[in-house]
């Protein structure tokens, strides 16, 4: 018996309609009536209803030719995507409100119109992802969002079958078949062997749609066979430590869709196919609790946002599978409007997978070293405040890569003091040859040196060598050899040691860089990146760089244009340095963030006064 025959046998015996019982414990109407009566869902339902009232009075935005072609003409994405995602928000909102209030005609009618409108779209793909030269052309292209759309419509069809006319039921099936199943089975797509979020989201959505739409048989088995192969590739992108190199946002996204598919597969096959039994999957599930610094601040290496919330449904589902999974506090719950892409799958599961009996709690003190990613992350409590530190090695050939070997983040008392800028606005050039000209991607926008005018270079050959990685109750240390990241003639070696001392009233970070050259460089600059405006401060007769919690910046009358006195006791961070060796320069910069808005960042550049064959540069970062 071949694998197709095996899969056909496994999926026989349960039809898509039988999956309805698994969504709400077997009684759909009772579930939705129950959550309306329960105070535990009051905020969720209020957010959905408010959005529904807004959308009922707003027009359905058209996806015009002008919007569609702007990416090809200008390389910009946001204009088309704003209208596209608003249409998905309308679909999701009216579907959820119809589940909550099936007798309200306005919601039901709006839902039916949105289903028809989305089925009429020229393509479900984003313009940035289409390729007329790919097999099947634009119509045969499958991207993240076309796959998600097919999954969304398929799940809505299952859940609301009793409230949809037969024409819409049949059209959903026809469109998903034509736009997903046929091109998926007809030719190979580049993302099928990707070891990052694309394989999980695209294949997971297609596999989920098949489980929800296709009756048992060879056709379903063929889709599952390809989907399972894609999931194998997705998991290959993780080392045994379970770290998501793309960052926590892409863990939510890629691993989330992996879980949504794996859950439906396990249910449809009555447990015979169960990805959750894999040891690596369990370790990946624990990445969320390691990725938070304090509050909503996260370890945002790569194209990741500086702050994140959690999908509470996904978290509670994983808590039910793995005993060492830490459930987050409700304060981190992702609101219905938080996802600017308006994804259906997590929005639905934030309701149906949520367990009101799980209260959750703030992340505890912990130190993690993730050896495959070469990340060190540490959280500790001092004086009722959370302080945290994160640093990375790795390579400059990672998915959603930034050139950032040796980069670090410092968090304390509710502020991120030394920052990672995270992801910028996605444009054609952002993922093109000019990627590392963007400050948020190139090493010029990270807390790493600029050596003889050279920034770090991209590619897997730029890789850190871990000399030491230690975590302990009192001290964490990461020592890295980073010479390969710089193509600097004459550079023999560059090592960086970051020591996080958790003793005392507040923790301190010591950074020690060691350089050896064949011939003296013309310049050597140590850069520290922050989103808080720095200042030079005289303390005990010595200059230090100070970052203060946002507020007024008073200049002392005797301090000169760049030097101010320390005039208040707000929380802050002092950067101590040897003024005989280095001279600080403070500069302000701007980059376009992920939403296309200008955002400020600041560089503290410590210029080595007389670089020679050897340079030993030390800094102490002191919280005050």
Coordinates of C-alpha atoms in Angstrom, one line a residue:
X1 CA 0.0 0.0 0.0
X2 CA 1.4 3.4 -1.0
X3 CA 1.2 6.5 1.1
X4 CA -1.8 7.9 -0.8
X5 CA -3.7 4.7 -0.1
X6 CA -2.6 4.8 3.6
X7 CA -3.8 8.4 4.0
X8 CA -7.1 7.6 2.2
X9 CA -7.7 4.8 4.7
X10 CA -6.9 7.0 7.7
X11 CA -9.2 9.9 6.7
X12 CA -12.1 7.7 5.7
X13 CA -14.9 7.5 8.3
X14 CA -15.3 11.2 9.1
X15 CA -16.8 13.8 6.9
X16 CA -16.1 17.6 7.0
X17 CA -19.5 18.2 8.5
X18 CA -18.6 16.0 11.5
X19 CA -15.9 18.5 12.4
X20 CA -18.6 20.9 13.6
X21 CA -19.0 19.0 16.8
X22 CA -15.3 19.7 17.7
X23 CA -15.6 23.5 17.5
X24 CA -17.9 24.1 20.4
X25 CA -18.2 20.9 22.3
X26 CA -20.9 19.5 19.9
X27 CA -23.6 22.1 20.4
X28 CA -22.8 25.2 18.3
X29 CA -25.8 27.3 19.3
X30 CA -25.4 26.7 23.0
X31 CA -21.7 27.6 22.9
X32 CA -22.3 31.0 21.3
X33 CA -25.3 31.7 23.5
X34 CA -23.2 30.8 26.5
X35 CA -20.2 33.0 25.8
X36 CA -22.7 36.0 25.4
X37 CA -24.0 35.3 28.9
X38 CA -20.5 34.8 30.4
X39 CA -18.8 37.8 31.7
X40 CA -15.4 36.2 30.8
X41 CA -16.0 37.2 27.1
X42 CA -17.5 40.6 27.6
X43 CA -14.6 42.6 26.3
X44 CA -14.1 40.3 23.3
X45 CA -17.7 40.5 22.3
X46 CA -17.8 44.3 22.9
X47 CA -14.8 44.8 20.6
X48 CA -16.4 42.7 17.8
X49 CA -19.8 44.4 18.1
X50 CA -18.2 47.9 18.0
X51 CA -16.3 46.9 14.9
X52 CA -19.4 45.5 13.4
X53 CA -21.3 48.8 13.9
X54 CA -18.5 50.7 12.3
X55 CA -18.3 48.5 9.3
X56 CA -22.1 48.4 8.7
X57 CA -21.9 52.2 8.2
X58 CA -18.8 52.1 6.1
X59 CA -18.5 51.2 2.4
X60 CA -16.7 48.0 1.3
X61 CA -13.4 49.3 -0.1
X62 CA -12.8 48.3 -3.8
X63 CA -9.6 46.7 -4.9
X64 CA -9.0 48.9 -7.9
X65 CA -6.5 48.5 -10.8
X66 CA -4.7 51.5 -9.6
X67 CA -4.2 50.1 -6.1
X68 CA -3.2 46.7 -7.5
X69 CA -0.5 48.1 -9.8
X70 CA 1.1 50.5 -7.4
X71 CA 3.5 47.8 -6.2
X72 CA 4.8 47.2 -9.7
X73 CA 4.9 50.9 -10.4
X74 CA 6.2 52.3 -7.1
X75 CA 7.3 49.3 -5.0
X76 CA 4.8 50.4 -2.3
X77 CA 2.4 47.9 -0.6
X78 CA 0.4 49.7 2.1
X79 CA -2.3 51.3 0.0
X80 CA -3.5 48.1 -1.5
X81 CA -3.1 46.1 1.7
X82 CA -5.1 48.6 3.7
X83 CA -8.1 48.0 1.5
X84 CA -7.5 44.3 1.2
X85 CA -7.2 43.8 5.0
X86 CA -10.3 46.0 5.6
X87 CA -12.3 43.6 3.4
X88 CA -11.0 40.6 5.5
X89 CA -12.0 42.5 8.6
X90 CA -15.5 42.9 7.3
X91 CA -15.7 39.2 6.4
X92 CA -14.5 38.1 9.8
X93 CA -16.5 40.5 11.8
X94 CA -19.8 39.8 10.1
X95 CA -19.2 36.0 10.4
X96 CA -18.5 36.2 14.1
X97 CA -21.5 38.4 14.7
X98 CA -23.7 36.0 12.7
X99 CA -22.5 33.2 15.0
X100 CA -23.2 35.4 18.0
X101 CA -26.6 36.7 16.8
X102 CA -27.8 34.5 13.9
X103 CA -31.3 36.2 13.9
X104 CA -29.9 39.6 13.1
X105 CA -30.5 40.1 9.4
X106 CA -28.1 43.1 9.0
X107 CA -25.1 41.0 10.0
X108 CA -26.2 38.0 7.9
X109 CA -26.8 40.1 4.8
X110 CA -23.5 41.9 5.2
X111 CA -21.7 38.5 5.6
X112 CA -23.2 37.1 2.4
X113 CA -22.2 40.2 0.4
X114 CA -18.7 40.0 1.7
X115 CA -18.4 36.3 0.8
X116 CA -19.6 37.1 -2.7
X117 CA -17.3 40.1 -3.0
X118 CA -14.2 38.2 -1.9
X119 CA -15.0 35.4 -4.3
X120 CA -15.1 38.0 -7.0
X121 CA -11.6 39.3 -6.4
X122 CA -9.2 38.9 -9.3
X123 CA -6.7 37.2 -7.0
X124 CA -6.6 36.5 -3.3
X125 CA -2.8 37.2 -3.4
X126 CA -1.1 40.4 -2.5
X127 CA 0.5 42.2 -5.4
X128 CA 3.9 42.0 -3.8
X129 CA 3.6 38.2 -3.9
X130 CA 2.3 37.6 -7.5
X131 CA 4.5 36.5 -10.3
X132 CA 3.1 36.4 -13.9
X133 CA 6.0 34.1 -14.9
X134 CA 5.2 31.4 -12.3
X135 CA 3.5 28.2 -13.3
X136 CA -0.1 29.1 -13.9
X137 CA 0.6 32.8 -13.8
X138 CA -1.2 35.1 -11.3
X139 CA -4.2 32.8 -11.2
X140 CA -2.0 29.8 -10.3
X141 CA 0.0 31.7 -7.6
X142 CA -0.6 30.9 -3.9
X143 CA 0.7 33.2 -1.3
X144 CA 0.2 33.5 2.5
X145 CA -3.0 35.6 2.2
X146 CA -4.7 33.6 -0.6
X147 CA -4.2 30.5 1.4
X148 CA -5.5 32.1 4.5
X149 CA -8.5 33.4 2.6
X150 CA -9.4 29.9 1.4
X151 CA -9.0 28.6 4.9
X152 CA -11.2 31.4 6.3
X153 CA -14.0 30.8 3.8
X154 CA -13.9 27.0 4.3
X155 CA -14.2 27.4 8.1
X156 CA -17.0 29.9 7.8
X157 CA -18.8 27.5 5.4
X158 CA -18.6 24.7 8.0
X159 CA -19.7 26.9 11.0
X160 CA -22.4 28.9 9.3
X161 CA -23.7 26.3 6.7
X162 CA -27.2 26.6 8.2
X163 CA -27.2 30.4 7.6
X164 CA -25.8 30.6 4.1
X165 CA -27.7 30.1 0.9
X166 CA -26.7 27.1 -1.2
X167 CA -25.3 29.4 -3.9
X168 CA -22.7 30.7 -1.5
X169 CA -21.9 27.3 -0.1
X170 CA -21.2 25.9 -3.5
X171 CA -19.3 29.0 -4.6
X172 CA -16.9 28.8 -1.7
X173 CA -16.2 25.3 -2.6
X174 CA -15.6 26.1 -6.3
X175 CA -13.3 29.1 -5.6
X176 CA -11.2 27.3 -3.0
X177 CA -10.8 24.3 -5.4
X178 CA -9.8 26.6 -8.3
X179 CA -7.6 29.0 -6.3
X180 CA -5.9 26.6 -3.9
X181 CA -6.3 22.9 -4.4
X182 CA -5.8 22.7 -8.2
X183 CA -2.7 24.9 -8.3
X184 CA -1.3 23.3 -5.2
X185 CA -1.5 19.8 -6.8
X186 CA -0.6 21.0 -10.3
X187 CA 2.9 22.3 -9.7
X188 CA 5.5 23.1 -7.1
X189 CA 5.6 26.4 -5.3
X190 CA 8.8 27.9 -3.9
X191 CA 7.4 28.1 -0.4
X192 CA 6.8 24.3 -0.2
X193 CA 10.4 23.7 0.9
X194 CA 10.8 26.9 2.9
X195 CA 12.1 26.5 6.4
X196 CA 10.2 29.5 7.7
X197 CA 6.6 30.8 8.2
X198 CA 5.6 30.6 4.5
X199 CA 5.5 26.8 4.5
X200 CA 3.5 26.6 7.6
X201 CA 0.9 29.3 6.8
X202 CA 0.4 28.4 3.1
X203 CA 0.4 24.7 3.4
X204 CA -1.3 24.7 6.8
X205 CA -4.1 26.9 5.4
X206 CA -4.5 24.7 2.3
X207 CA -4.5 21.5 4.4
X208 CA -7.0 22.9 6.8
X209 CA -9.3 24.0 4.0
X210 CA -9.1 20.5 2.5
X211 CA -9.9 18.9 5.9
X212 CA -12.9 21.2 6.1
X213 CA -14.2 20.9 2.6
X214 CA -13.2 17.6 1.1
X215 CA -15.0 14.3 1.7
X216 CA -12.9 11.3 2.5
X217 CA -11.0 9.9 -0.4
X218 CA -7.9 10.1 -2.6
X219 CA -8.3 13.8 -3.4
X220 CA -8.0 14.8 0.2
X221 CA -5.1 12.4 0.7
X222 CA -3.2 14.0 -2.1
X223 CA -3.5 17.4 -0.5
X224 CA -2.5 16.1 2.9
X225 CA 0.5 14.3 1.4
X226 CA 1.9 17.6 0.1
X227 CA 0.9 19.5 3.2
X228 CA 2.7 17.0 5.5
X229 CA 5.9 17.4 3.4
X230 CA 5.7 21.2 3.8
X231 CA 5.3 20.9 7.5
X232 CA 8.4 18.7 7.7
X233 CA 10.3 21.5 6.0
X234 CA 8.9 24.1 8.3
X235 CA 10.1 22.2 11.4
X236 CA 13.5 21.9 9.8
X237 CA 13.8 25.7 10.3
X238 CA 14.0 25.2 14.1
X239 CA 16.9 23.8 16.0
X240 CA 16.4 21.5 19.0
X241 CA 16.2 24.6 21.2
X242 CA 12.8 25.5 19.6
X243 CA 13.8 29.1 18.9
X244 CA 12.0 31.0 16.1
X245 CA 14.8 33.0 14.4
X246 CA 12.1 35.2 12.7
X247 CA 11.0 36.5 16.1
X248 CA 8.0 36.2 18.3
X249 CA 5.6 37.8 15.8
X250 CA 6.4 35.1 13.3
X251 CA 6.1 32.4 15.9
X252 CA 2.6 33.6 16.5
X253 CA 2.0 33.5 12.7
X254 CA 3.9 30.5 11.4
X255 CA 3.6 28.2 14.4
X256 CA 0.0 29.4 15.0
X257 CA -1.0 28.1 11.5
X258 CA 1.0 24.9 12.1
X259 CA -1.1 24.4 15.2
X260 CA -4.4 25.2 13.6
X261 CA -3.7 22.6 10.9
X262 CA -2.3 20.0 13.3
X263 CA -5.4 20.3 15.4
X264 CA -7.8 19.8 12.5
X265 CA -5.7 16.9 11.2
X266 CA -5.7 15.2 14.6
X267 CA -9.5 15.6 14.9
X268 CA -10.3 14.5 11.4
X269 CA -8.0 11.4 11.7
X270 CA -9.3 10.6 15.2
X271 CA -5.8 11.0 16.6
X272 CA -3.9 8.7 14.1
X273 CA -2.0 11.7 12.7
X274 CA -0.7 13.9 15.6
X275 CA 2.1 16.4 15.1
X276 CA 1.9 17.3 18.8
X277 CA 3.5 14.1 19.8
X278 CA 6.8 15.3 18.2
X279 CA 9.3 16.4 20.8
X280 CA 10.5 19.3 18.7
X281 CA 6.9 20.7 18.4
X282 CA 6.7 20.8 22.2
X283 CA 9.9 22.7 22.5
X284 CA 8.8 25.2 19.8
X285 CA 5.6 25.8 21.8
X286 CA 7.7 27.0 24.8
X287 CA 9.4 29.8 22.8
X288 CA 6.7 32.3 23.6
X289 CA 7.4 32.3 27.3
X290 CA 11.1 32.8 26.6
X291 CA 10.6 35.7 24.1
X292 CA 9.1 38.3 26.5
X293 CA 11.3 40.8 28.4
X294 CA 8.7 42.6 30.6
X295 CA 5.1 43.8 30.0
X296 CA 4.5 43.7 26.2
X297 CA 8.2 44.3 25.4
X298 CA 9.8 41.3 23.5
X299 CA 13.1 40.1 22.2
X300 CA 12.5 41.6 18.7
X301 CA 15.5 40.4 16.8
X302 CA 14.9 40.1 13.0
X303 CA 11.7 41.6 11.4
X304 CA 9.8 41.7 14.7
X305 CA 7.8 44.4 16.4
X306 CA 9.2 45.8 19.7
X307 CA 6.0 44.9 21.5
X308 CA 3.7 41.9 21.3
X309 CA 0.4 40.6 22.7
X310 CA -0.5 36.9 22.8
X311 CA -3.3 35.0 21.1
X312 CA -5.0 33.8 24.2
X313 CA -6.8 31.0 22.5
X314 CA -3.5 29.5 21.1
X315 CA -1.9 29.9 24.5
X316 CA -4.6 28.1 26.3
X317 CA -4.7 25.3 23.7
X318 CA -0.9 24.8 24.1
X319 CA -1.3 24.9 27.9
X320 CA -3.6 21.9 27.6
X321 CA -1.0 20.0 25.6
X322 CA 2.2 20.7 27.4
X323 CA 2.6 20.7 31.2
X324 CA 5.6 23.1 31.1
X325 CA 3.9 25.7 29.0
X326 CA 3.4 28.9 30.9
X327 CA 0.0 30.6 30.4
X328 CA 0.3 34.4 29.9
X329 CA -1.6 36.9 31.9
X330 CA -4.9 38.4 30.6
X331 CA -3.2 41.8 30.3
X332 CA -1.3 40.5 27.3
X333 CA -4.4 39.3 25.5
X334 CA -4.5 40.3 21.9
X335 CA -7.6 42.5 21.2
X336 CA -9.8 41.9 18.2
X337 CA -8.5 45.0 16.5
X338 CA -4.9 44.4 17.2
X339 CA -4.1 42.4 14.1
X340 CA -3.9 44.8 11.2
X341 CA -4.1 41.9 8.8
X342 CA -7.3 40.8 10.4
X343 CA -6.7 37.0 10.3
X344 CA -9.7 34.8 10.9
X345 CA -8.1 31.7 12.3
X346 CA -6.6 33.3 15.5
X347 CA -9.6 35.6 16.0
X348 CA -12.0 32.6 16.0
X349 CA -9.7 30.5 18.3
X350 CA -9.3 33.4 20.7
X351 CA -13.0 32.6 21.5
X352 CA -13.4 28.9 21.0
X353 CA -10.0 27.8 22.5
X354 CA -10.0 30.3 25.4
X355 CA -10.4 28.7 28.8
X356 CA -11.8 31.1 31.4
X357 CA -10.5 28.9 34.2
X358 CA -6.9 29.6 33.2
X359 CA -6.0 32.9 34.9
X360 CA -2.4 33.0 33.7
X361 CA 0.4 35.0 35.4
X362 CA 3.2 37.3 34.6
X363 CA 6.4 35.7 33.3
X364 CA 8.7 34.7 36.1
X365 CA 12.4 35.2 36.7
X366 CA 14.4 33.1 34.2
X367 CA 17.6 32.9 32.2
X368 CA 17.6 31.0 28.9
X369 CA 20.4 30.2 26.6
X370 CA 19.2 28.9 23.2
X371 CA 22.2 27.2 21.7
X372 CA 21.0 26.7 18.2
X373 CA 19.9 30.3 17.8
X374 CA 22.8 31.5 20.0
X375 CA 20.4 33.8 22.0
X376 CA 20.8 34.6 25.7
X377 CA 17.6 36.0 27.4
X378 CA 17.4 36.9 31.1
X379 CA 14.6 38.3 33.3
X380 CA 15.0 39.3 36.9
X381 CA 13.0 41.2 39.6
X382 CA 14.5 44.0 41.6
X383 CA 12.5 46.4 43.8
X384 CA 9.2 45.3 42.3
X385 CA 10.4 46.0 38.8
X386 CA 11.3 43.7 35.9
X387 CA 14.8 44.0 34.4
X388 CA 15.8 42.0 31.3
X389 CA 18.6 41.5 28.9
X390 CA 18.9 39.7 25.6
X391 CA 21.8 39.3 23.2
X392 CA 22.4 37.2 20.1
X393 CA 25.0 35.5 18.0
X394 CA 23.8 33.4 15.1
X395 CA 24.5 34.3 11.5
X396 CA 23.6 37.0 9.1
X397 CA 21.9 34.5 6.8
X398 CA 18.8 33.9 8.8
X399 CA 15.1 34.2 7.7
X400 CA 14.0 37.9 7.9
X401 CA 17.7 38.5 8.6
X402 CA 19.2 41.6 10.1
X403 CA 23.0 42.1 10.2
X404 CA 23.2 42.1 14.0
X405 CA 25.7 39.7 15.4
X406 CA 26.6 40.7 18.9
X407 CA 23.6 43.0 19.2
X408 CA 21.8 43.3 22.6
X409 CA 18.6 44.7 24.2
X410 CA 18.2 46.2 27.7
X411 CA 14.9 46.5 29.4
X412 CA 14.0 47.8 32.9
X413 CA 11.3 49.5 34.9
X414 CA 8.9 49.5 32.0
X415 CA 11.3 51.0 29.4
X416 CA 13.4 49.5 26.6
X417 CA 16.7 51.4 27.0
X418 CA 18.9 49.8 24.4
X419 CA 16.7 48.8 21.5
X420 CA 16.2 46.7 18.5
X421 CA 14.4 48.8 15.9
X422 CA 12.5 45.7 14.6
X423 CA 10.9 45.6 11.2
X424 CA 10.5 48.5 8.8
X425 CA 7.9 49.2 6.1
X426 CA 7.7 46.3 3.7
X427 CA 8.4 47.5 0.2
X428 CA 10.0 45.9 -2.9
X429 CA 13.4 47.4 -2.0
X430 CA 13.1 46.2 1.6
X431 CA 13.3 42.6 0.4
X432 CA 15.6 43.5 -2.5
X433 CA 19.2 44.5 -3.1
X434 CA 18.8 47.6 -0.9
X435 CA 17.7 45.7 2.2
X436 CA 20.7 46.5 4.3
X437 CA 20.6 50.2 3.5
X438 CA 17.6 50.4 5.8
X439 CA 18.8 51.2 9.3
X440 CA 16.5 48.7 10.9
X441 CA 18.1 45.9 8.8
X442 CA 21.7 46.9 8.5
X443 CA 24.2 46.7 11.3
X444 CA 24.3 50.5 11.3
X445 CA 21.0 50.4 13.1
X446 CA 22.1 48.0 15.8
X447 CA 24.3 48.1 18.9
X448 CA 27.5 46.8 17.2
X449 CA 30.8 48.4 16.1
X450 CA 31.6 50.1 12.9
X451 CA 35.1 49.0 12.2
X452 CA 37.3 51.3 9.9
X453 CA 34.1 52.5 8.3
X454 CA 32.8 49.0 7.7
X455 CA 29.4 47.6 8.9
X456 CA 28.6 43.9 9.1
X457 CA 28.0 42.0 5.9
X458 CA 25.1 39.7 5.2
X459 CA 25.2 36.0 4.4
X460 CA 25.7 32.7 6.2
X461 CA 29.5 33.2 6.1
X462 CA 29.0 36.0 8.6
X463 CA 28.6 33.8 11.7
X464 CA 29.3 34.1 15.4
X465 CA 31.4 31.6 17.2
X466 CA 30.3 31.2 20.8
X467 CA 33.2 31.2 23.1
X468 CA 31.2 31.0 26.3
X469 CA 27.5 30.9 27.3
X470 CA 26.7 30.8 31.0
X471 CA 23.4 31.3 32.8
X472 CA 23.2 31.4 36.6
X473 CA 21.3 32.8 39.5
X474 CA 23.7 35.7 40.0
X475 CA 25.4 36.1 36.5
X476 CA 24.7 35.5 32.8
X477 CA 27.5 35.7 30.3
X478 CA 27.8 35.5 26.5
X479 CA 31.1 35.7 24.8
X480 CA 31.3 35.7 21.0
X481 CA 33.9 35.8 18.3
X482 CA 32.5 38.0 15.5
X483 CA 35.4 38.6 13.1
X484 CA 33.7 37.0 10.2
X485 CA 30.8 39.5 10.2
X486 CA 33.2 42.3 9.1
X487 CA 35.1 42.3 5.8
X488 CA 37.8 44.6 7.1
X489 CA 41.3 44.4 5.7
X490 CA 43.7 44.1 8.6
X491 CA 41.2 42.9 11.2
X492 CA 42.6 39.8 12.9
X493 CA 40.0 39.3 15.5
X494 CA 37.0 40.9 17.3
X495 CA 35.4 39.3 20.4
X496 CA 32.6 40.6 22.4
X497 CA 31.7 39.6 26.0
X498 CA 28.4 40.6 27.6
X499 CA 28.1 40.0 31.3
X500 CA 24.7 40.5 33.0
X501 CA 25.2 40.8 36.8
X502 CA 21.9 40.3 38.6
X503 CA 23.2 40.9 42.1
X504 CA 22.6 44.2 44.0
X505 CA 19.6 46.5 44.0
X506 CA 19.5 46.5 40.2
X507 CA 21.3 44.5 37.6
X508 CA 24.2 45.8 35.5
X509 CA 25.5 45.0 32.1
X510 CA 29.2 45.0 31.3
X511 CA 30.2 45.0 27.6
X512 CA 33.8 44.2 26.8
X513 CA 35.1 44.4 23.2
X514 CA 38.6 43.2 22.1
X515 CA 40.0 44.1 18.7
X516 CA 43.3 43.0 17.1
X517 CA 44.5 44.5 13.8
X518 CA 47.5 43.8 11.4
X519 CA 47.7 47.6 10.9
X520 CA 45.9 50.4 12.8
X521 CA 42.5 51.2 11.4
X522 CA 41.6 54.8 10.5
X523 CA 38.5 54.7 12.7
X524 CA 36.8 52.5 15.3
X525 CA 33.3 53.3 16.5
X526 CA 31.3 51.6 19.2
X527 CA 27.6 52.2 18.6
X528 CA 24.7 51.9 21.0
X529 CA 21.1 52.2 19.6
X530 CA 18.2 53.6 21.7
X531 CA 14.7 55.0 21.1
X532 CA 15.2 57.3 24.1
X533 CA 17.1 60.6 23.5
X534 CA 20.5 60.4 25.1
X535 CA 22.3 63.2 26.9
X536 CA 25.8 63.8 28.3
X537 CA 25.7 64.2 32.0
X538 CA 28.3 65.3 34.5
X539 CA 28.3 63.0 37.6
X540 CA 31.0 63.2 40.2
X541 CA 33.1 65.2 37.8
X542 CA 33.0 62.6 35.1
X543 CA 30.9 62.5 31.9
X544 CA 28.5 59.7 31.4
X545 CA 25.8 59.1 28.8
X546 CA 22.4 59.1 30.4
X547 CA 19.1 57.9 29.2
X548 CA 16.1 59.1 31.2
X549 CA 12.5 58.0 31.2
X550 CA 10.6 60.2 28.7
X551 CA 10.0 63.7 30.0
X552 CA 11.5 67.1 29.9
X553 CA 15.2 67.6 29.3
X554 CA 16.4 70.6 31.2
X555 CA 19.8 72.1 30.3
X556 CA 22.0 73.4 33.1
X557 CA 23.1 77.0 32.8
X558 CA 26.7 76.1 33.1
X559 CA 26.6 72.8 31.2
X560 CA 27.3 74.0 27.7
X561 CA 25.3 73.0 24.6
X562 CA 25.8 69.2 24.9
X563 CA 26.4 68.6 28.7
X564 CA 23.5 68.8 31.2
X565 CA 23.3 68.2 34.9
X566 CA 21.4 65.3 36.3
X567 CA 18.4 67.3 37.6
X568 CA 15.8 64.6 38.6
X569 CA 15.5 61.1 39.9
X570 CA 13.4 59.6 37.2
X571 CA 14.3 56.0 36.2
X572 CA 17.2 56.0 33.8
X573 CA 20.3 54.2 32.5
X574 CA 23.9 55.4 32.7
X575 CA 26.5 54.3 30.2
X576 CA 30.0 54.5 31.8
X577 CA 33.0 54.7 29.6
X578 CA 36.7 55.6 29.7
X579 CA 36.9 59.1 28.4
X580 CA 40.7 58.7 27.8
X581 CA 40.0 56.0 25.2
X582 CA 36.7 57.1 23.6
X583 CA 34.7 60.2 22.9
X584 CA 30.9 60.1 22.6
X585 CA 28.9 61.5 19.8
X586 CA 25.1 61.7 19.9
X587 CA 23.1 61.7 16.7
X588 CA 19.4 61.4 15.9
X589 CA 17.9 59.4 13.0
X590 CA 14.6 58.4 11.5
X591 CA 13.3 55.3 9.9
X592 CA 9.9 54.2 8.5
X593 CA 8.3 51.6 10.7
X594 CA 6.3 48.6 9.6
X595 CA 3.2 50.8 9.3
X596 CA 4.9 53.4 7.1
X597 CA 5.3 56.0 9.9
X598 CA 8.4 57.9 10.6
X599 CA 10.0 56.8 13.9
X600 CA 13.0 58.3 15.7
X601 CA 16.0 56.5 16.9
X602 CA 19.3 57.7 18.4
X603 CA 22.9 56.5 18.1
X604 CA 25.4 56.9 20.9
X605 CA 28.7 56.6 19.0
X606 CA 31.8 56.1 21.1
X607 CA 34.7 57.0 18.8
X608 CA 38.1 55.5 19.7
X609 CA 40.5 58.4 19.9
X610 CA 43.7 56.7 18.8
X611 CA 43.0 53.2 17.4
X612 CA 46.1 51.0 17.3
X613 CA 46.9 47.4 16.7
X614 CA 44.9 46.4 19.8
X615 CA 41.9 48.0 21.4
X616 CA 40.2 46.9 24.6
X617 CA 37.0 48.9 25.1
X618 CA 34.7 48.4 28.1
X619 CA 31.3 49.9 29.0
X620 CA 29.1 49.6 32.0
X621 CA 25.4 50.0 31.8
X622 CA 23.9 51.0 35.2
X623 CA 20.2 51.3 35.9
X624 CA 19.3 54.2 38.3

